[in-house]
Structures are given as structure tokens and as C-alpha cells.
Amino acid sequence: MKPTRSSRFLLLVLLFLVSFLVRSTMGETLLVKAQDEDEDAADTPAVADDGGDETETDTETDPAAEGDAEGDGDDGDGEEGDDGDEESDETGEEGDAEDDDEGFQVEDLLPGFENTDADNFVKGYILGNPEYYQELYVAPKAVTKFNNLPRFGHSDDFSLLMGDYPDHYYLGLLFVGTLILTIFFFWGIAIGIFKCIGPKHVGFLAGFPFQVEGKKSAAGRVVFSVGAWMMIVSTIFLISLGLPRMQYLSDSIAFTADEIQIVEKEVKYIVTTLLVVSAKTKPIRDELVDFLKRDICPLEPGSDTEDQVRSVGEDTYDAMTDLEDFIEGYLLDVEDGVNTTNTFTSNILAVTDMAQFVGNPVVTAIVFPYFIIPIILLVAVGMGWYDFYSETFYSFVTWLVVPLLVLLTILAFVTATTLVVAIQANADICVSSGAPEDSILGVLNNLDLEDDSGSQSKDDNGPSDNFFYDIMVFYTHQCTKPNPWEFMEGHYADLARGRNILGEFIRSIEDTTLLELSQECGMEYGPIVVLLKSLQDLITILSQTSIRALTLMSCRNVVPLYTAWIYESTCTLAPVSLNLVFMCIVCIAFFGMVCITFRGAYYPIDFYYYDATGRGDKQELYPTDEVGDSGLADTPCNEKVLEEQEDQCIDATEAMEESIEIQIYHDDEEKEYETDDDEQDHEKNFLLDKYGEPMEGPDAAQHSVGTNGSYRGIDRNGDSHAVYSDDDDEMTFHSTFDDEYEYNSAAEEESETFSYVS
């Protein structure tokens, strides 16, 4: 049973995706190496295995044949000729000898391609020397720190994002980003509340200027200036360090995409070549079938010559059938895979073309305001510091620059939140499971791709049933896992067997020369020999194509690309570059909020509102006016002051809850205070002043009540009243009196009423 089309498709798709970088000289190096190794093994006999039948080929090479091989082997492919030329030279068939010298040899393929070495050749070629490509990943400090950010009980395993419970991962991932947005959100709410409360309670934090010059105004302006300067410095770092690193990362991705397209072109060439070979082998196979159906030797049916030729011809037909099945089973899926990969890489190139961070007008238009806006604010605060006022300039700053600063700060916070989530996820891929390849393995497992490396293919010469999983594990673990390319051994063994059988078939016909064979059997063999030599040329093309395919799949070619892409770019360059950009943007956002909070500091002292004439004449913040009861001019600031005073008066009136009346009874000699229980009248002397303190001297007479100079005292804090009598008797009681009071007097028979209210 043949391999499934899906497994074959996955084989080639993986080949396209993992071979990101194809070194242009690799193929030539391998060819030279193959030629050098085959020169050392030129005298090694090759044994063709035909289903258990062993046929010895090319076991002897005499000096004459070696001379012919060396003389005729300079064809650019390192061909040294065929040993069958010895017998061709003896018969005088020089033309046939030259053709045979240019025929297919094992050296046309790869070293060790004879059947005696075919079982180990692919394994040795694919794996190579691990010292040349295996690397150890060392995580930068930035990756470790971002991976160690708090998750509050949630996992840092990135593979869970593709599993059944992705929320167990992304809830922890979003914490830091949410924290940044929360800080920004509540900071913005606080600024809005300060604005609503007004300058009476929060002063300049409400966006109003300082009223007097002093340490407070100087400190506010210093903080505002430092915030603006730090925005400029952070923007400079972003432009000079962050964006160039991001540009380098983008260029690396673009370079990788370009190299992927080189691989696509290489694979398309291989596919086209195999399709051409397949198309050309079909008529050859059909003619070979017709040849085998006829009597190969009509004059001597059943002879040893006929049996030998028929046996070899049937073996050749079987090999050609296997080759055709192999090509037809793979190439349609290969072609689809190439087209899909080409679409993918084209999209990547389109993105990288847009993601240009240096010299891109769009990026410049976004970053430039972060540099120019703080400069304008510094000019404004400098003008305010030196009492230089311009109506036009401050209107421009107030109504355009500050709102633009708010928008830029919001954009910076949103960008910082996105970056911190991306960096944290990137760090999780690299170190959460120990190494990047372990995270990749976890993702594959959560995608329902189970480990099937030990399974047997439905076809002995095909990949495992879960080949995509096996090939990913093989390359991401730097070829330390079971080799999924072992099935290729069978294909190359078949190709080697077909090559040897075909060579023997041609030599068998030419052993006695075509003329003698035709005379002996009574049949013309020239056309079939030409046909088989054409097949020999096609197999030569197939061998060269095989070199290119194996070059793409070798560990020494793929693994360095994986380590460069994952270890260096994804897990080193990307997090470090993004971290630098993140820190710059966070600083810009933070100091932008500082400037917004202290925005009142850039105004001049007492220079906030200008007159309605538009002349820009300076005007005091709280001007006075003799007209009107308030003594204040009709200005927005004075209106605010009057509103605040009115609110305070209303609050004071509402706070008044009680008043106290004290009855004073008179006679000719003394003033008496009557208690509530009416049990006893006490003669008291009262002392009263404006603040409720005891009074002595002439001032006391101003508040005398009655004829004997008795007075009542009120504590200044309004919490208690002290009543003094001539005999030092004292009574204390509580009320809600405050410093201010009203004095009312009314004669009711022989008493006076004093009403003290807040």
C-alpha cells in the first residue's frame, strides 16, 4: 500500500517551512565531497539486490578501462565511465563505448549509494556531525524577568493557549497589562476630579495657575519641566536605540522570508524536474512492456540469453513502476504545498515591508510629536517663569498642545500595555517549559498531534502516519530524536537497484554486440538500447535532483536555521528589542501624565485670563472693584470666589441647629439666674466678651446687664458656658455657640432675654 497523500504533503510542507536559509554554495560543496569520497571507493564492487537475487556488477576494472574512464569522464558531473567499456573496446564499438562512458554511475548520485551502503547512507547524510549545528539556548535576563512576573495562581505554560483551558494562561498573562491600564485610568480620573473640585481646594492641580510666587510655584514648575525633559530623553532613546533594533528584527524576518522563497524556487525546480522525468519515463516503460511481451530471442526461445534479458527487463520495469508511483504519490501535494508556502511568505514580506521603523514617514509622524510637544511646553513654562505673557501662544498651548499631549499619552499607555503582554508571551515560549523546543512540543501535543515516531508507515517506503509531528520534533530538538527520514532509505535503495539493473540490462545486450545478438536471435535490439540509454539519462537527472532535495533536509542545513530563527531572533533579539521599546514608551506615558497633572505650572503668576478686547493686556487673577457690595471685579476667577463664599454661608446657616435663651431676673440690688428645676435661685455675676472669655475692667461695662454689674461668660470654642457668681459659685452647661453671636434685648416684665446663635 502506498503512503497516504496527507503524509506526503506534510513531508514537503515541513521541508519548505524549516529550510529558511539555503546557502548557495552548499550543493556545490556536497558534490565535490561526493566526488572525492567516490574516488576513494572507485574499486569497491557494487551488488544489486533484486528481491534476493544477487548480480555481480562492475567487479573488475583493467588499466585500459580506467584510462577510458579518465579520458571520457570530464563531463562536469564527475563521471568516470562504466566498466562495461572494456568489452565494448574489444568489439571495436567506439561510438557505443563513448555513450557508455557518459552513462549513469553511482558517482552521479551521492557517496555510498551502492546497495552495500544504502541502508546507512541517508541516516549518515541527514544527521551529519552534530558538533557543527547543535547549540545550547541561554535566556537573557529580560526573558527570565518577564517570565517571572506575577500570575496570581495562573500558569505560564504558553501551550495551554492552544489547549482546552486557555483562560488558565491568558488571565495570568493579562495581569501586568491590566495593571498598567488601571493605573493610567485612575490617574486620569483623579485629574478629572481635581478639575471639577476647582482651585479653591486643590489649587494648581485643578489646572489653574499659581497665585503667588514662592517655593510651591517653583517646585511645581520644576516638576513640570522635569516631566517634559524626561519625555524628550525617552523619545531620543526610542529613536536612537529602540527603533533601530526593531528595524533590525524586521530586516531579519524579511531576510528569512526572502530565503524561504529561495527554497520555494528550489522546490519548484525539483517538482518540475520530477514531473518531467515522470512524463518521459511513461513511454519508455510502455515500450519496455511491449518489448518484454514479445519473444526477446525468436530464433532461440527459452535460451539462457532470453531468460537473462527478460529477467533484467522485468526488474527494470518494476523499478520504473516504483519510481513513477513515488513521483505521482508526492508531487501533486508538493505543488500545493509550494503554492501555500508562497502565499504565506508573500504575506510576511508584505508585513515586513510595512514594518519599517527607520526612515518610515508614518513612524516619523507618530514619534515626532512626542519630541516636539514637550519642547513647546518647556517654552511655555519658561515664559511663565519670567512673567512673559502672549495671548496667542498660551491659547495655542491651552487649546491645542495640551489636548494633543493627552491623546499621545493615551496612545503611549495602550502601546505599552500591548507590548508588555507580547513580551511576556514571548518569554513564556522561550523558558516556561525549560527550552523553546519544549514549548513547541507542548503546542503540538495540544493540537492533537500525538507522538507517533515509533509507528510503522502504511507503506514500507513512506513516512510515519504522523509525520508532521515527528519531523517537527526531530528538527526542533536538533536531530536528537528518532530520524523521521529513515523511510527515504527504501526509496534510495530502489533507485540504486534500478540504476544497477538498468546498467546490467544494457551491458547484457551489448556483451555480444548488438549485431551478434540480432543475428543470434533474429531481432533488432538497437531501438531498445537507445530507449534504455534515454532512461539512463533521466535517472541521472533524478540523481542530481536528489542531491538538492537532501541538501534542503540535512540537519547541518536546517538546525542552524532553527537556532538562528528561534534562539537568536525569537528568544533573544525580539524580547530584548521589545523590552527597550517598552521601557521608553512607559517612561513617555508616565511623564506625560506628570505634565498633564502639573499643567497649571506653565502659566505666569496672576496671568491666566485676559480681557475680552483681544489686545492681550495682562490682567490680575482676582482684580478688585469699588463698585458692588463684594468689592471684586466681574471676572471668571472672582465669580468663582463669590460662588465659594456663598456656598460657605449656606453651609454655615444650615449647620445652625439651636440657640440658647437665658432669662435674667432683676431686683433693685441684684441679678438672679433661675435654674431649670426651679429648686433654687442663685445670685450670679456674669462676665461676657466677644469671644466668650471672662472680661475685666472697663470693657466689661459695655456688656453689663442689670444694675449690679452681673455678667455671663461663654467659652470661645462654643462648647461650654461658665457662669460666675459673687460667692464664686459656678455652673457649667453645653451648647453649640461659636465665636459670632447676636445680641437681642427685650423687656418682659422684669427680665431680659439674651439670644446667642451661631
Short mmCIF file of C-alpha atoms in Angstrom, two decimals, residues 538-699:
data_model
loop_
_atom_site.label_atom_id
_atom_site.label_comp_id
_atom_site.label_asym_id
_atom_site.label_seq_id
_atom_site.Cartn_x
_atom_site.Cartn_y
_atom_site.Cartn_z
CA LEU A 538 16.58 10.52 -16.86
CA ILE A 539 17.86 8.67 -13.81
CA THR A 540 20.96 10.87 -13.91
CA ILE A 541 18.70 13.92 -13.74
CA LEU A 542 16.82 12.31 -10.88
CA SER A 543 20.06 11.73 -9.01
CA GLN A 544 21.04 15.38 -9.33
CA THR A 545 17.61 16.41 -8.12
CA SER A 546 18.01 14.08 -5.15
CA ILE A 547 21.19 15.89 -4.16
CA ARG A 548 19.34 19.17 -4.00
CA ALA A 549 16.47 17.67 -2.01
CA LEU A 550 18.73 16.04 0.55
CA THR A 551 20.65 19.28 0.94
CA LEU A 552 17.45 21.01 1.99
CA MET A 553 16.62 18.31 4.52
CA SER A 554 20.02 17.82 6.16
CA CYS A 555 20.44 18.70 9.84
CA ARG A 556 23.53 20.77 9.17
CA ASN A 557 21.36 22.97 6.97
CA VAL A 558 18.04 23.06 8.84
CA VAL A 559 19.10 23.09 12.51
CA PRO A 560 21.28 26.24 12.25
CA LEU A 561 18.30 27.94 10.69
CA TYR A 562 16.07 26.82 13.54
CA THR A 563 18.53 28.02 16.19
CA ALA A 564 19.05 31.31 14.37
CA TRP A 565 15.32 31.85 14.00
CA ILE A 566 14.16 30.65 17.44
CA TYR A 567 17.18 31.03 19.73
CA GLU A 568 18.63 34.23 18.33
CA SER A 569 15.70 36.13 16.82
CA THR A 570 12.59 34.98 18.67
CA CYS A 571 14.06 34.33 22.11
CA THR A 572 16.96 36.81 22.23
CA LEU A 573 16.72 39.68 19.78
CA ALA A 574 12.93 40.11 19.88
CA PRO A 575 12.46 40.26 23.69
CA VAL A 576 15.49 42.49 24.23
CA SER A 577 14.43 44.91 21.50
CA LEU A 578 10.80 44.95 22.57
CA ASN A 579 11.82 45.43 26.19
CA LEU A 580 13.84 48.52 25.29
CA VAL A 581 10.95 49.96 23.30
CA PHE A 582 8.56 49.12 26.14
CA MET A 583 10.65 50.94 28.74
CA CYS A 584 10.91 54.03 26.54
CA ILE A 585 7.17 54.12 25.91
CA VAL A 586 6.33 53.56 29.59
CA CYS A 587 8.57 56.50 30.53
CA ILE A 588 6.92 58.66 27.88
CA ALA A 589 3.46 57.73 29.16
CA PHE A 590 4.35 58.27 32.84
CA PHE A 591 6.00 61.66 32.38
CA GLY A 592 3.21 62.65 30.02
CA MET A 593 0.77 62.10 32.88
CA VAL A 594 3.05 64.15 35.15
CA CYS A 595 2.92 67.06 32.70
CA ILE A 596 -0.86 66.77 32.45
CA THR A 597 -1.20 66.77 36.25
CA PHE A 598 1.04 69.84 36.67
CA ARG A 599 -0.27 71.63 33.59
CA GLY A 600 -1.14 74.73 35.63
CA ALA A 601 2.55 75.33 36.27
CA TYR A 602 3.31 76.69 32.82
CA TYR A 603 1.06 79.75 33.32
CA PRO A 604 2.55 83.03 34.57
CA ILE A 605 1.73 84.11 38.11
CA ASP A 606 -1.54 86.14 38.10
CA PHE A 607 -1.65 85.85 34.28
CA TYR A 608 -4.40 83.49 33.38
CA TYR A 609 -7.37 85.35 31.99
CA TYR A 610 -7.06 88.15 29.50
CA ASP A 611 -9.58 90.83 28.70
CA ALA A 612 -12.27 90.45 26.10
CA THR A 613 -10.86 93.12 23.80
CA GLY A 614 -8.36 90.64 22.39
CA ARG A 615 -5.44 93.01 22.94
CA GLY A 616 -3.80 90.56 25.26
CA ASP A 617 -3.35 93.10 28.05
CA LYS A 618 -2.35 91.45 31.27
CA GLN A 619 -4.96 91.31 34.00
CA GLU A 620 -4.81 90.26 37.61
CA LEU A 621 -6.20 86.91 38.53
CA TYR A 622 -8.50 88.32 41.25
CA PRO A 623 -8.92 92.07 40.49
CA THR A 624 -10.83 94.38 42.85
CA ASP A 625 -13.56 96.88 42.08
CA GLU A 626 -15.08 99.55 44.31
CA VAL A 627 -18.41 99.13 42.56
CA GLY A 628 -20.61 96.49 44.13
CA ASP A 629 -21.02 95.04 47.60
CA SER A 630 -18.29 92.39 47.17
CA GLY A 631 -15.54 94.77 46.19
CA LEU A 632 -14.45 92.37 43.41
CA ALA A 633 -14.46 92.97 39.69
CA ASP A 634 -16.68 90.91 37.42
CA THR A 635 -14.18 88.26 36.25
CA PRO A 636 -14.39 84.46 36.00
CA CYS A 637 -11.97 83.98 38.88
CA ASN A 638 -13.83 86.45 41.14
CA GLU A 639 -17.07 84.77 40.20
CA LYS A 640 -15.57 81.51 41.40
CA VAL A 641 -14.58 83.18 44.69
CA LEU A 642 -18.08 84.59 45.25
CA GLU A 643 -19.62 81.23 44.49
CA GLU A 644 -17.35 79.59 47.04
CA GLN A 645 -18.23 82.22 49.68
CA GLU A 646 -21.92 81.86 49.02
CA ASP A 647 -21.65 78.09 49.39
CA GLN A 648 -19.86 78.53 52.70
CA CYS A 649 -22.55 80.89 54.00
CA ILE A 650 -25.27 78.46 53.04
CA ASP A 651 -23.42 75.63 54.75
CA ALA A 652 -22.99 77.75 57.89
CA THR A 653 -26.68 78.63 58.01
CA GLU A 654 -27.71 75.02 57.59
CA ALA A 655 -25.31 74.00 60.35
CA MET A 656 -27.10 76.21 62.88
CA GLU A 657 -29.39 73.89 64.73
CA GLU A 658 -30.16 75.62 68.03
CA SER A 659 -29.98 78.87 70.03
CA ILE A 660 -29.94 79.45 73.74
CA GLU A 661 -32.05 81.89 75.64
CA ILE A 662 -31.08 82.96 79.13
CA GLN A 663 -33.64 84.64 81.39
CA ILE A 664 -32.22 87.26 83.75
CA TYR A 665 -34.49 88.35 86.65
CA HIS A 666 -33.95 91.80 88.19
CA ASP A 667 -34.45 93.47 91.52
CA ASP A 668 -33.04 96.68 92.80
CA GLU A 669 -29.79 95.21 94.08
CA GLU A 670 -29.01 92.02 92.23
CA LYS A 671 -29.50 89.87 89.10
CA GLU A 672 -30.60 86.32 89.65
CA TYR A 673 -30.26 83.23 87.41
CA GLU A 674 -33.12 80.81 87.68
CA THR A 675 -32.27 77.14 87.10
CA ASP A 676 -34.41 74.79 85.08
CA ASP A 677 -35.54 72.78 88.10
CA ASP A 678 -36.80 75.88 89.89
CA GLU A 679 -35.46 74.45 93.10
CA GLN A 680 -33.22 77.33 93.97
CA ASP A 681 -32.33 80.77 92.68
CA HIS A 682 -28.67 81.63 92.62
CA GLU A 683 -27.21 85.04 92.60
CA LYS A 684 -24.69 85.17 89.78
CA ASN A 685 -22.27 87.62 88.39
CA PHE A 686 -21.82 87.30 84.61
CA LEU A 687 -18.86 88.26 82.52
CA LEU A 688 -19.19 88.35 78.74
CA ASP A 689 -16.90 89.37 75.88
CA LYS A 690 -16.94 88.87 72.09
CA TYR A 691 -15.07 85.55 72.18
CA GLY A 692 -16.61 84.14 75.32
CA GLU A 693 -13.60 84.89 77.51
CA PRO A 694 -14.02 86.37 81.05
CA MET A 695 -13.71 90.16 80.98
CA GLU A 696 -12.39 92.61 83.48
CA GLY A 697 -12.04 96.35 83.52
CA PRO A 698 -13.86 98.97 81.55
CA ASP A 699 -14.69 96.68 78.64
#
